[in-house]
Coordinates of C-alpha atoms in Angstrom, one line a residue:
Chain A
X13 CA -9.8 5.1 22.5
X14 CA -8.2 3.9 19.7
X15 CA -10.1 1.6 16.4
X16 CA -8.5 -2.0 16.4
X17 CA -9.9 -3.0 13.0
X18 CA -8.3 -6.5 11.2
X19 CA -5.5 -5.5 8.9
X20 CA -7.0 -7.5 6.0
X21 CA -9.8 -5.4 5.4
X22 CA -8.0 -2.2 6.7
X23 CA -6.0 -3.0 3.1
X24 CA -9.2 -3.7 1.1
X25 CA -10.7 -0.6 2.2
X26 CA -8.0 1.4 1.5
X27 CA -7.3 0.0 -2.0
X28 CA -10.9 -0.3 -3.1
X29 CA -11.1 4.0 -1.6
X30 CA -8.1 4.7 -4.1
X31 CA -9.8 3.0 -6.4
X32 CA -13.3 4.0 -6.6
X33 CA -11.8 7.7 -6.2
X34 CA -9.4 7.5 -9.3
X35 CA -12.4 6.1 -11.5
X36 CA -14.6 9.3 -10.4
X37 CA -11.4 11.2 -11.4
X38 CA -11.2 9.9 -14.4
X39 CA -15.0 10.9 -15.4
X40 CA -13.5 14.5 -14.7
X41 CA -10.6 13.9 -16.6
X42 CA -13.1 13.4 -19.5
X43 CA -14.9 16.5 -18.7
X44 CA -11.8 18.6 -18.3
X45 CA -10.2 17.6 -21.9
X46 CA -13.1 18.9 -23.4
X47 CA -12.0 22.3 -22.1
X48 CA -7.9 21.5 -22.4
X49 CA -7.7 19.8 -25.8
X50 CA -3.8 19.8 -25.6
X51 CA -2.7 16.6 -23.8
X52 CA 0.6 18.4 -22.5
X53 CA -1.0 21.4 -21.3
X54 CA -3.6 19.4 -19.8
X55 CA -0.8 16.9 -17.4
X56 CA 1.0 20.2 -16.7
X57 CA -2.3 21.9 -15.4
X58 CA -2.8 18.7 -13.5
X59 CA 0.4 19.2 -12.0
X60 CA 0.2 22.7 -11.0
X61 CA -3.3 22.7 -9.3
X62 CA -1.2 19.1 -7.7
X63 CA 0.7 20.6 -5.7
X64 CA -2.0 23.6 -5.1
X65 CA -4.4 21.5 -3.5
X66 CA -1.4 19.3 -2.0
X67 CA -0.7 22.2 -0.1
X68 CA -3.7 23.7 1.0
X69 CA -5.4 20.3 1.9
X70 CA -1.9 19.4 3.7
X71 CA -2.0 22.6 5.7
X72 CA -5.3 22.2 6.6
X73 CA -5.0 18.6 7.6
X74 CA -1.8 19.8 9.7
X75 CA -4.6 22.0 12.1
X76 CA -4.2 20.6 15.4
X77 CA -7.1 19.4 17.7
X78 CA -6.8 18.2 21.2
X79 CA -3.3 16.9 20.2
X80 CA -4.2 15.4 17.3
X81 CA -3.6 16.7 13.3
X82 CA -7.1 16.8 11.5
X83 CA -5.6 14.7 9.6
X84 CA -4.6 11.9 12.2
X85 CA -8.5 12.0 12.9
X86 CA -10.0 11.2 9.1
X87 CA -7.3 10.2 6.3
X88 CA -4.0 9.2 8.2
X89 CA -3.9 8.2 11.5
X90 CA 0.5 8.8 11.1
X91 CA 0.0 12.5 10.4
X92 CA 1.2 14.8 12.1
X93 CA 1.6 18.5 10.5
X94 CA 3.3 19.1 7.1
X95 CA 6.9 18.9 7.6
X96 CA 10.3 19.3 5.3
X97 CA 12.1 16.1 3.8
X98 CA 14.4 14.5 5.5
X99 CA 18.1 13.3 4.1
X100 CA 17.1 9.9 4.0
X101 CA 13.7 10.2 2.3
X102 CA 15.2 12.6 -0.8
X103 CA 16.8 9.5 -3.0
X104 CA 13.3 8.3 -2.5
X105 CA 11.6 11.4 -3.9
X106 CA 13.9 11.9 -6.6
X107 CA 13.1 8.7 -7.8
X108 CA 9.7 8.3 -7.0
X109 CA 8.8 11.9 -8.9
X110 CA 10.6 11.1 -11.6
X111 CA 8.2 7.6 -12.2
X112 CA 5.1 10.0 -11.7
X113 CA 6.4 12.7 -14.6
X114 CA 7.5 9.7 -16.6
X115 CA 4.2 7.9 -16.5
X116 CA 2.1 11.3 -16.8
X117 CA 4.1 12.4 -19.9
X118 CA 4.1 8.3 -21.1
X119 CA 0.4 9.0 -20.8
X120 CA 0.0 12.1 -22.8
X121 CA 2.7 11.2 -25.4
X122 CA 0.6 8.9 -26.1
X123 CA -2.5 10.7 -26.3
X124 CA -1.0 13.0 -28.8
X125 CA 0.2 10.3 -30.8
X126 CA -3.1 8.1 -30.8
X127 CA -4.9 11.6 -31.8
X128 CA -7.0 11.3 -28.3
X129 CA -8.0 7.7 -28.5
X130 CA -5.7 5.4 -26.5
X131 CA -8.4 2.6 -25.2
X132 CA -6.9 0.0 -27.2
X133 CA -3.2 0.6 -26.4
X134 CA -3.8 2.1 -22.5
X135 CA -5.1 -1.5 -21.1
X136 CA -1.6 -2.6 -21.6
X137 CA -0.7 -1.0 -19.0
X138 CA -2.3 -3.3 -16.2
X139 CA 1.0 -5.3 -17.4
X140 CA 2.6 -3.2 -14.6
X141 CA 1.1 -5.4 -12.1
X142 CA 3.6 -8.1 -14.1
X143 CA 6.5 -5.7 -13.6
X144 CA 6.0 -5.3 -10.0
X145 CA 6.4 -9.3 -9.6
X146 CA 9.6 -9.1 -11.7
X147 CA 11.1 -6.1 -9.5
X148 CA 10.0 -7.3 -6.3
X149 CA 11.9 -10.8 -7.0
X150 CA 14.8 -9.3 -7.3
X151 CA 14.7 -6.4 -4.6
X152 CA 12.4 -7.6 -2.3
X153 CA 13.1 -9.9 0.9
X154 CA 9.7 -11.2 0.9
X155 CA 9.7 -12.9 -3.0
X156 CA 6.6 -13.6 -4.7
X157 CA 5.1 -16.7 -4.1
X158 CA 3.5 -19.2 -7.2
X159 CA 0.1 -18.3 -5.8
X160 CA 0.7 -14.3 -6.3
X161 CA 1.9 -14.6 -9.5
X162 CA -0.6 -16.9 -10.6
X163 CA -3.3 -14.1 -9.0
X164 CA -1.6 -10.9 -11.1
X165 CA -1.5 -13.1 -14.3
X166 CA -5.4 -13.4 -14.0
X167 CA -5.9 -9.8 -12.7
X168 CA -3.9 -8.3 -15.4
X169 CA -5.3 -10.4 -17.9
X170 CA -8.7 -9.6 -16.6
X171 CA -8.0 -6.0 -16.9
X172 CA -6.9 -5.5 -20.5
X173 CA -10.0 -7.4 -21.0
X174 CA -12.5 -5.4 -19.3
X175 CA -10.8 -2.1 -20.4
X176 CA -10.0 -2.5 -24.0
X177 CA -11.7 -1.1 -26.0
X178 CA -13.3 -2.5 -29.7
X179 CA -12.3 0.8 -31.7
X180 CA -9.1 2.4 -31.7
X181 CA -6.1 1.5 -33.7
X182 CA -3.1 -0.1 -32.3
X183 CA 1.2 0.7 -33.4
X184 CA 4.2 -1.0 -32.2
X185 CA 5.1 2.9 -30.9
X186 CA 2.4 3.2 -29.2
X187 CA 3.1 0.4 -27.0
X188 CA 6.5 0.8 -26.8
X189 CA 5.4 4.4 -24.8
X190 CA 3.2 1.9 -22.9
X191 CA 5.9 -0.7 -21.7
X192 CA 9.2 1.2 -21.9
X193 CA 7.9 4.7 -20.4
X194 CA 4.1 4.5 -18.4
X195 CA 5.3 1.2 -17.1
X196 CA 8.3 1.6 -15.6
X197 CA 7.2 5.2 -14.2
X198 CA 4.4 3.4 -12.5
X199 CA 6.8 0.7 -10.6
X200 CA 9.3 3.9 -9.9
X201 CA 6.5 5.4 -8.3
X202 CA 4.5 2.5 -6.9
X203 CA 8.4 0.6 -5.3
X204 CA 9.6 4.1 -3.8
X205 CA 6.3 5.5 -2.3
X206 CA 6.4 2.3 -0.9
X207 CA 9.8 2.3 0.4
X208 CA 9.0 5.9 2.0
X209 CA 5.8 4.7 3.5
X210 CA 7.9 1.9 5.3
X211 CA 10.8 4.2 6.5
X212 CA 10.3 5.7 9.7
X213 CA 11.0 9.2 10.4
X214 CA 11.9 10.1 14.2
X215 CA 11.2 6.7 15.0
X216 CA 7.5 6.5 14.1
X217 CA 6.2 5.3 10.7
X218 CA 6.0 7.7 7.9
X219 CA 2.5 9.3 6.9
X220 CA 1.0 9.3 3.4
X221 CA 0.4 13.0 3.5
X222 CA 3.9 14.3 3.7
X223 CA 4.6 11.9 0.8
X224 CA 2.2 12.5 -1.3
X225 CA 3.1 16.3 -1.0
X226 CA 6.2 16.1 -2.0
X227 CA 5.7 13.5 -4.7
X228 CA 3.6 15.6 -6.2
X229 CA 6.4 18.9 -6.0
X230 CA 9.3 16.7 -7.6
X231 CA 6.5 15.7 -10.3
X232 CA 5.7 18.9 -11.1
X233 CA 9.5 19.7 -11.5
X234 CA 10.7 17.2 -13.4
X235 CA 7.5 17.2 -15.6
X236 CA 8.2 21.1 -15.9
X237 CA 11.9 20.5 -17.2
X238 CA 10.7 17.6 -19.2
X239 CA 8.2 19.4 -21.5
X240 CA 10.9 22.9 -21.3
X241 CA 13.3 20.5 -23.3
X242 CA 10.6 19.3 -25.5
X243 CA 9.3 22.7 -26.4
X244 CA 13.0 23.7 -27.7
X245 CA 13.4 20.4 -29.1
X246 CA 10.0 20.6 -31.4
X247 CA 9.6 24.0 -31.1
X248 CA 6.2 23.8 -29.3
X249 CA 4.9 26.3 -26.7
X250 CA 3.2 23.7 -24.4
X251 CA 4.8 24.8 -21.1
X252 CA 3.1 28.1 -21.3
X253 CA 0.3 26.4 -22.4
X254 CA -0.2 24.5 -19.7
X255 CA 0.5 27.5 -17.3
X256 CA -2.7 29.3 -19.5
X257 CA -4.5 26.5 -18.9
X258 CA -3.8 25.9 -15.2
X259 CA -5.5 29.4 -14.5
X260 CA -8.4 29.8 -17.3
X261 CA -9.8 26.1 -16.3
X262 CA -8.4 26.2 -13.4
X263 CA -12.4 24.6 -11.7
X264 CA -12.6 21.4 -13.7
X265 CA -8.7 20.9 -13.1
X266 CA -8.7 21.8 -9.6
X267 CA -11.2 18.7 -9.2
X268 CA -9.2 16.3 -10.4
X269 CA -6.1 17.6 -8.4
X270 CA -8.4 17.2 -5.1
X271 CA -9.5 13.4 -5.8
X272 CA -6.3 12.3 -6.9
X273 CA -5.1 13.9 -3.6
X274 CA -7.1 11.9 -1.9
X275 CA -7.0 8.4 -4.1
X276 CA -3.4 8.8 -3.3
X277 CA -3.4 9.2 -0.1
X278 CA -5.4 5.9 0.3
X279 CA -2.9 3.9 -2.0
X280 CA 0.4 5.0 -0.6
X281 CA -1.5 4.1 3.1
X282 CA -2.5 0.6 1.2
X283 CA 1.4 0.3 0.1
X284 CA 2.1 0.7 3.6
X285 CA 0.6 -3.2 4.3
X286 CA 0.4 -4.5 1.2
X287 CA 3.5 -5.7 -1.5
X288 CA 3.6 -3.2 -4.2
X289 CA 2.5 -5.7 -6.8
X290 CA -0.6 -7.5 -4.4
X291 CA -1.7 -3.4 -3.9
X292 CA -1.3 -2.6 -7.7
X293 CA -3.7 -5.8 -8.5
X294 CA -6.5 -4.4 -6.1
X295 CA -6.6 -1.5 -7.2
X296 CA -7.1 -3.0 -10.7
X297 CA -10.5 -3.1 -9.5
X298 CA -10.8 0.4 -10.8
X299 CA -12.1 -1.0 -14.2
X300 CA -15.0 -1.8 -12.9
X301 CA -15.8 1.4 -10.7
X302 CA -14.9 2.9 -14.5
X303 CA -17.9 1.2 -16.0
X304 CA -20.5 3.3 -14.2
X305 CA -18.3 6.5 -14.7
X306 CA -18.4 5.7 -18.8
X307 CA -22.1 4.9 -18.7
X308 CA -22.5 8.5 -17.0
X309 CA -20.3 9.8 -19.3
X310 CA -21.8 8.9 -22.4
X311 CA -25.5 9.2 -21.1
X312 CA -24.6 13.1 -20.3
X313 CA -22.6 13.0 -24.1
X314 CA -19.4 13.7 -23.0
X315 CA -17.7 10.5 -24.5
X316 CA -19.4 8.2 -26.8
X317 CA -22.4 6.3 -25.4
X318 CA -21.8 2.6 -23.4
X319 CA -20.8 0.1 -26.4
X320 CA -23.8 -2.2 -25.8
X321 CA -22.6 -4.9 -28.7
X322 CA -23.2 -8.4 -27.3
X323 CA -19.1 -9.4 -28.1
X324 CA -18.1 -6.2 -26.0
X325 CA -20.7 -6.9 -23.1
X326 CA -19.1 -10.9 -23.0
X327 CA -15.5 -9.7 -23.3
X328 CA -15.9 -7.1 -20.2
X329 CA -17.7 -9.4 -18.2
X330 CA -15.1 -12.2 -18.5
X331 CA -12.9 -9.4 -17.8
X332 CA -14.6 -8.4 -14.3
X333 CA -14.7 -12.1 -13.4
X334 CA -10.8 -12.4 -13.8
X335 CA -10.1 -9.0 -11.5
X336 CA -12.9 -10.2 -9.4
X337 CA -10.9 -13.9 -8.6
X338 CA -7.6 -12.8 -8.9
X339 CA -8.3 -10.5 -5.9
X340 CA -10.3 -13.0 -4.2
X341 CA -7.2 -15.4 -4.6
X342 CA -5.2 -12.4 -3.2
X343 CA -7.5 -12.0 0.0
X344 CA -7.9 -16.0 0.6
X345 CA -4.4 -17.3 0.9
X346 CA -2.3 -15.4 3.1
X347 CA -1.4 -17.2 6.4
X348 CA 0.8 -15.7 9.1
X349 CA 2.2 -16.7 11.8
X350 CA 4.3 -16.5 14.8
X351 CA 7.7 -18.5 15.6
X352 CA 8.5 -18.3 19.3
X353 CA 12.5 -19.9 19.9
X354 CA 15.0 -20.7 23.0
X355 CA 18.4 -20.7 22.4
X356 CA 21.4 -22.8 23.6
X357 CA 23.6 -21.0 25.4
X358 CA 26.9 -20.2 23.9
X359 CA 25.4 -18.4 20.4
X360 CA 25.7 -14.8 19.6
X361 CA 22.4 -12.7 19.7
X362 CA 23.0 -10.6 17.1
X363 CA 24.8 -12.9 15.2
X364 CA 21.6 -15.6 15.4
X365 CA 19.3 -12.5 14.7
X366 CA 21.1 -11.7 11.0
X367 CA 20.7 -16.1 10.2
X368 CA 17.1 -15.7 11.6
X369 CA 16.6 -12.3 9.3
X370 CA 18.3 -14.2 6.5
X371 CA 15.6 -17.0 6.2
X372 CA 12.7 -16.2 3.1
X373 CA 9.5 -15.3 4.7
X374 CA 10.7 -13.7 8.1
X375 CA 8.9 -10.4 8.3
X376 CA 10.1 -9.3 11.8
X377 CA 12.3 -11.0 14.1
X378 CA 12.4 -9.4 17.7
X379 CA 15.2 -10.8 20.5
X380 CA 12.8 -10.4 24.1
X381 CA 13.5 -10.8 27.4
X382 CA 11.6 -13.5 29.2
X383 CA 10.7 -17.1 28.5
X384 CA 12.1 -17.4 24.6
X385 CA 15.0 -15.8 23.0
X386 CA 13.7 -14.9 20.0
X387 CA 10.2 -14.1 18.0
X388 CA 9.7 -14.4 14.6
X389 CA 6.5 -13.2 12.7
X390 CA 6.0 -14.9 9.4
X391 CA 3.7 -14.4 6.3
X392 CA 3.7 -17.1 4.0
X393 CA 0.6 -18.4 1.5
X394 CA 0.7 -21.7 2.3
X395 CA 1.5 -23.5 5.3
X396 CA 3.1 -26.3 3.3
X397 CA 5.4 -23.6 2.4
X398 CA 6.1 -22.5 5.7
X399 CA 7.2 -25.6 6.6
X400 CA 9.6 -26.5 3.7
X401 CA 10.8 -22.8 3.1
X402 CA 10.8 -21.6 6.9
X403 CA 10.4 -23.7 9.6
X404 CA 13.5 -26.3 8.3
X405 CA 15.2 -23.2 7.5
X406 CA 14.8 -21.8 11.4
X407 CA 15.7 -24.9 13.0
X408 CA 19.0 -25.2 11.1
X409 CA 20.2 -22.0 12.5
X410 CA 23.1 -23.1 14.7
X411 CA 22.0 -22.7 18.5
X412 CA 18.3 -23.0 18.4
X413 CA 17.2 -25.3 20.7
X414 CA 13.5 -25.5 20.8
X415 CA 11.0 -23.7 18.8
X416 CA 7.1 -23.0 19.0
X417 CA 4.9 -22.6 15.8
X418 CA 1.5 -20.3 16.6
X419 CA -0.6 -19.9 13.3
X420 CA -2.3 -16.8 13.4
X421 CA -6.1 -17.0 13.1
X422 CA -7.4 -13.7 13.3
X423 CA -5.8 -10.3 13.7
X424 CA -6.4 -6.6 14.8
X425 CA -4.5 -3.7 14.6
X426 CA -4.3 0.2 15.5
X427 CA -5.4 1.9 12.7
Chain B
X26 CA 9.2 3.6 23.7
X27 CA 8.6 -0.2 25.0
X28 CA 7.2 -2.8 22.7
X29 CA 7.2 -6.4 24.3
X30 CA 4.7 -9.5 23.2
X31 CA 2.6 -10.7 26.3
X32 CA 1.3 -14.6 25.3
X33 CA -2.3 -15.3 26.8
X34 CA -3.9 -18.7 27.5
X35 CA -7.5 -18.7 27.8
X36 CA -9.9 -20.8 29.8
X37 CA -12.2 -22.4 27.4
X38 CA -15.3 -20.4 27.8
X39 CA -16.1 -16.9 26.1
X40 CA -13.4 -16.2 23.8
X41 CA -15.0 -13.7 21.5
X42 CA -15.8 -11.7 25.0
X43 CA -12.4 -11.8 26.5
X44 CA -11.1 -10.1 23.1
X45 CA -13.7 -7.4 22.9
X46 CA -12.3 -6.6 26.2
X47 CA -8.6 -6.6 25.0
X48 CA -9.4 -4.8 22.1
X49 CA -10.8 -1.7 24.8
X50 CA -6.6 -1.7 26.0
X51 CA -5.1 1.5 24.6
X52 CA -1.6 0.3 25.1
X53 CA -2.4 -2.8 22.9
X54 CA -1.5 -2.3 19.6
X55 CA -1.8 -5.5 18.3
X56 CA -3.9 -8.5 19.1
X57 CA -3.3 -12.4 17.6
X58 CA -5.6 -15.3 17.5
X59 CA -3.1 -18.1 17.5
X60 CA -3.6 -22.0 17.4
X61 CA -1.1 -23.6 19.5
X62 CA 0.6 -23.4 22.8
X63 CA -0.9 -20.1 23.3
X64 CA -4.2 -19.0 22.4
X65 CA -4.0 -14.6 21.9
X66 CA -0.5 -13.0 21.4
X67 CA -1.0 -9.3 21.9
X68 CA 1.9 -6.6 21.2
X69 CA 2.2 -3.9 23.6
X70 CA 3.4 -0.3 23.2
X71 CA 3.8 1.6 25.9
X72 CA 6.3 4.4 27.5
X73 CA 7.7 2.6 30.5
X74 CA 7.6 -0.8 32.0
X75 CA 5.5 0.8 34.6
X76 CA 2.6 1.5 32.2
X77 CA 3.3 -2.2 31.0
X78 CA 2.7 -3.5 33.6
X79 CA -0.7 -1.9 33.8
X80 CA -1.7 -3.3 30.4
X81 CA -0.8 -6.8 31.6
X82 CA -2.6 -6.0 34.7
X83 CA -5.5 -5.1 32.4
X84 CA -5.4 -8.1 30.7
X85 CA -5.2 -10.3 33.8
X86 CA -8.0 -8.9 35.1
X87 CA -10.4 -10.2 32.1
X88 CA -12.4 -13.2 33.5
X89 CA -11.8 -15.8 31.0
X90 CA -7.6 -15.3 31.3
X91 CA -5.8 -18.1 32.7
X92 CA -2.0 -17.1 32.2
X93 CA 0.0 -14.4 30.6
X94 CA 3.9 -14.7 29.6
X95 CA 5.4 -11.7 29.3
X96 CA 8.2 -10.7 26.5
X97 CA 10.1 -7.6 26.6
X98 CA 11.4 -6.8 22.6
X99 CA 14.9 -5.7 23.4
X100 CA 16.1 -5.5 19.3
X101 CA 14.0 -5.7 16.5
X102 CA 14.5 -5.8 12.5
X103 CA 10.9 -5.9 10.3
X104 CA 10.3 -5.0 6.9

């Protein structure tokens, strides 16, 4: 039998997973730049035990059992077995790949630059949440609505503030790497993992697996290519370096690969449900699965020990507050519902579908056979909203002749 | 593969027991609380209209259901 669990907190859980996994990753991250001091051949070794682990976890997911993939039964239930890319999803890929080498080498750029120490400058890039708003506006059928943007303003202001750090220098080029480069490789990555998750493939959703797999190959690539051109540019040696690396620390990287496997596979599932933007500002939420990491950090003397100055203490808290009620906000205002419409007679179907389809909050609108003509399912964050923006918009579609508005008040869903 | 929206009305009574029970359906991939005409819309996905007709026999068969209105999806655009 199948789980029916609500689609709200399937979201949640899935965010919060990716989430709580990345911040134990980046404890290890900690551990393994102890070992890899060169921020290059660190991202490379990342990248090579990637798509190791992406493999060898993918292949083994792909075992089959009773008809189902392991993997169907624990991390995905839209697995299957590992499979090749399709035509369609390759664009996709490209792009999406090339936003996870840009972000990764934003990332160490920068860490070479800021000489290790990039707290200060590195909250700044929460501002992504900001970017996602922007992008979706403009690509997206289902805009942003005042209430969302008003939550990723307070998330992302809440989560410079409860990562920044009170050491640490700050340069204009530093965060120029920030907003021109680890930005917009984050909404590459985040709109087009998306886009793949949405598209189906032999006419049943995508699965996270396969995309992770692959996002993680066309990384590696392009990240490859990226630091070849760098080492002939500066006349560095950090491709082999990285290689070296990949195989004489090959544990402590190997750990990381494996959870951010896994924290991935969680978030592009989230992506699947959630807008890019809404999913970005949940799993913002990592700060403050970060602050036990740090504490453990510093108690074992990896890093320095937890900053206990009074200013610091105030600054985070405010910090977790804001993340904490942006997210709230996020999880309290979403309303759906469900349109059901007769037609005149005399009106093209497919015609009246396209107007229907056309109208700013329409998520799915199915023509049926039966007592209506049409339904329409609706997600909107206010029901004022739905009225002004939807329903006025529905009912001036030439040919409809009576229409039915059913608010949804609770919801399950195959998981 | 057959997807089609089957509106319930209740009886007032045990709501909460009547959707356990809907929830058990395998076919059922979705299931709606809804305020208004209808009280559960529940989305059905299932091979042929043969085995649809067995979840909406299913669903008939749970004691607090009063009247289901069956809609075959015959074209569908969603994000």
């Amino acid at each position: 039998m199948k789980i029916k669990i609500r689609k709200r907190y399937l979201f949640y859980f899935l965010a919060f997973t990716s989430a709580i996994i990345t911040a134990i990753v980046s404890g290890f991250d900690s551990v393994a730049q102890v070992f890899i001091s060169n921020p290059w051949a660190l991202g490379l070794a990342c990248f090579i035990w990637g798509v190791i682990i992406s493999v060898l976890f993918s292949l083994i997911l792909s075992i089959s059992y009773k008809g189902k993939s392991l993997g169907a039964y624990t991390i995905d239930p839209t697995f299957k077995r590992v499979r090749l890319l399709k035509k369609q999803e390759l664009l996709y890929h490209l792009l999406a790949g090339l936003g996870n080498a840009a972000l990764t080498i934003g990332y160490f750029l920068l860490l070479s630059m800021m000489k290790g120490d990039v707290s200060v400058v590195l909250p700044f890039s929460q501002i992504v949440i900001l970017y996602l708003i922007i992008i979706e506006s403009i690509i997206e059928k289902n805009t942003p609505t005042l209430i969302e943007i008003q939550s990723s303003i307070i998330v992302t202001f809440g989560a410079i503030l409860g990562s920044i750090s009170l050491t640490g220098t700050i340069s204009i080029e530093a965060l120029l790497i920030v907003f021109l480069i680890i930005n917009p490789g984050w909404v590459l990555l985040s709109i087009f993992q998306r886009k793949l998750k949405m598209m189906k493939i032999a006419n049943k959703p995508n699965d996270a697996i396969n995309i992770r797999l692959w996002n993680v190959i066309f990384a590696c690539i392009i990240s490859a290519i990226i630091i070849m051109i760098f080492d002939i540019i500066s006349k560095s040696n950090y491709l082999l370096e990285g290689i070296y690396a990949s195989f004489n620390h090959y544990f402590w990287v190997a750990i990381i690969a494996i959870g951010v496997f896994f924290s991935f596979i969680f978030y592009i599932r989230a992506l699947g449900i959630g807008k890019a933007s809404v999913t970005q500002a949940v799993k913002a939420s990592v700060i403050i699965f970060s602050i036990p990491v740090t504490i453990a950090l510093g108690y074992f003397g990896i890093t320095e020990p937890f900053l206990m100055d009074p200013v610091f203490i105030v600054i985070k808290f405010i910090g977790i507050v804001l993340i904490l009620l942006g997210i709230l906000s996020f999880a309290l205002t979403l309303t759906k519902a469900y349109i059901f419409i007769r037609m005149k007679p005399g009106f093209d179907i497919e015609e009246t579908m396209k107007k229907l389809w056309d109208v700013r909050g329409v998520n799915r609108v199915c023509a049926v056979a039966g007592h209506y003509d049409f339904i329409l399912k609706i997600r909107t964050r206010t029901l004022v909203k739905g009225y002004e923006r939807i329903l006025r918009k529905v009912e001036a579609v030439p040919g409809v002749d009576e229409y039915k508005w059913q608010s949804v008040l609770k919801e399950w869903e195959d998981i | 593969m057959i997807n089609a929206y089957i509106l319930i009305n209740l009886k007032p009574g045990d709501t909460d027991k009547a959707l356990s029970e809907m929830r058990k359906i395998n076919d059922i991939a979705k299931i709606s609380v809804v305020a208004g005409e209808y009280d559960v819309v529940v989305r059905a996905q299932v091979k042929t209209l043969e085995q649809l007709l067995k979840v909406t026999n299913k669903i008939q068969m749970i004691k607090d259901v009063n009247k289901t209105t069956t809609q075959v999806i015959e074209k569908e655009i969603a994000l």
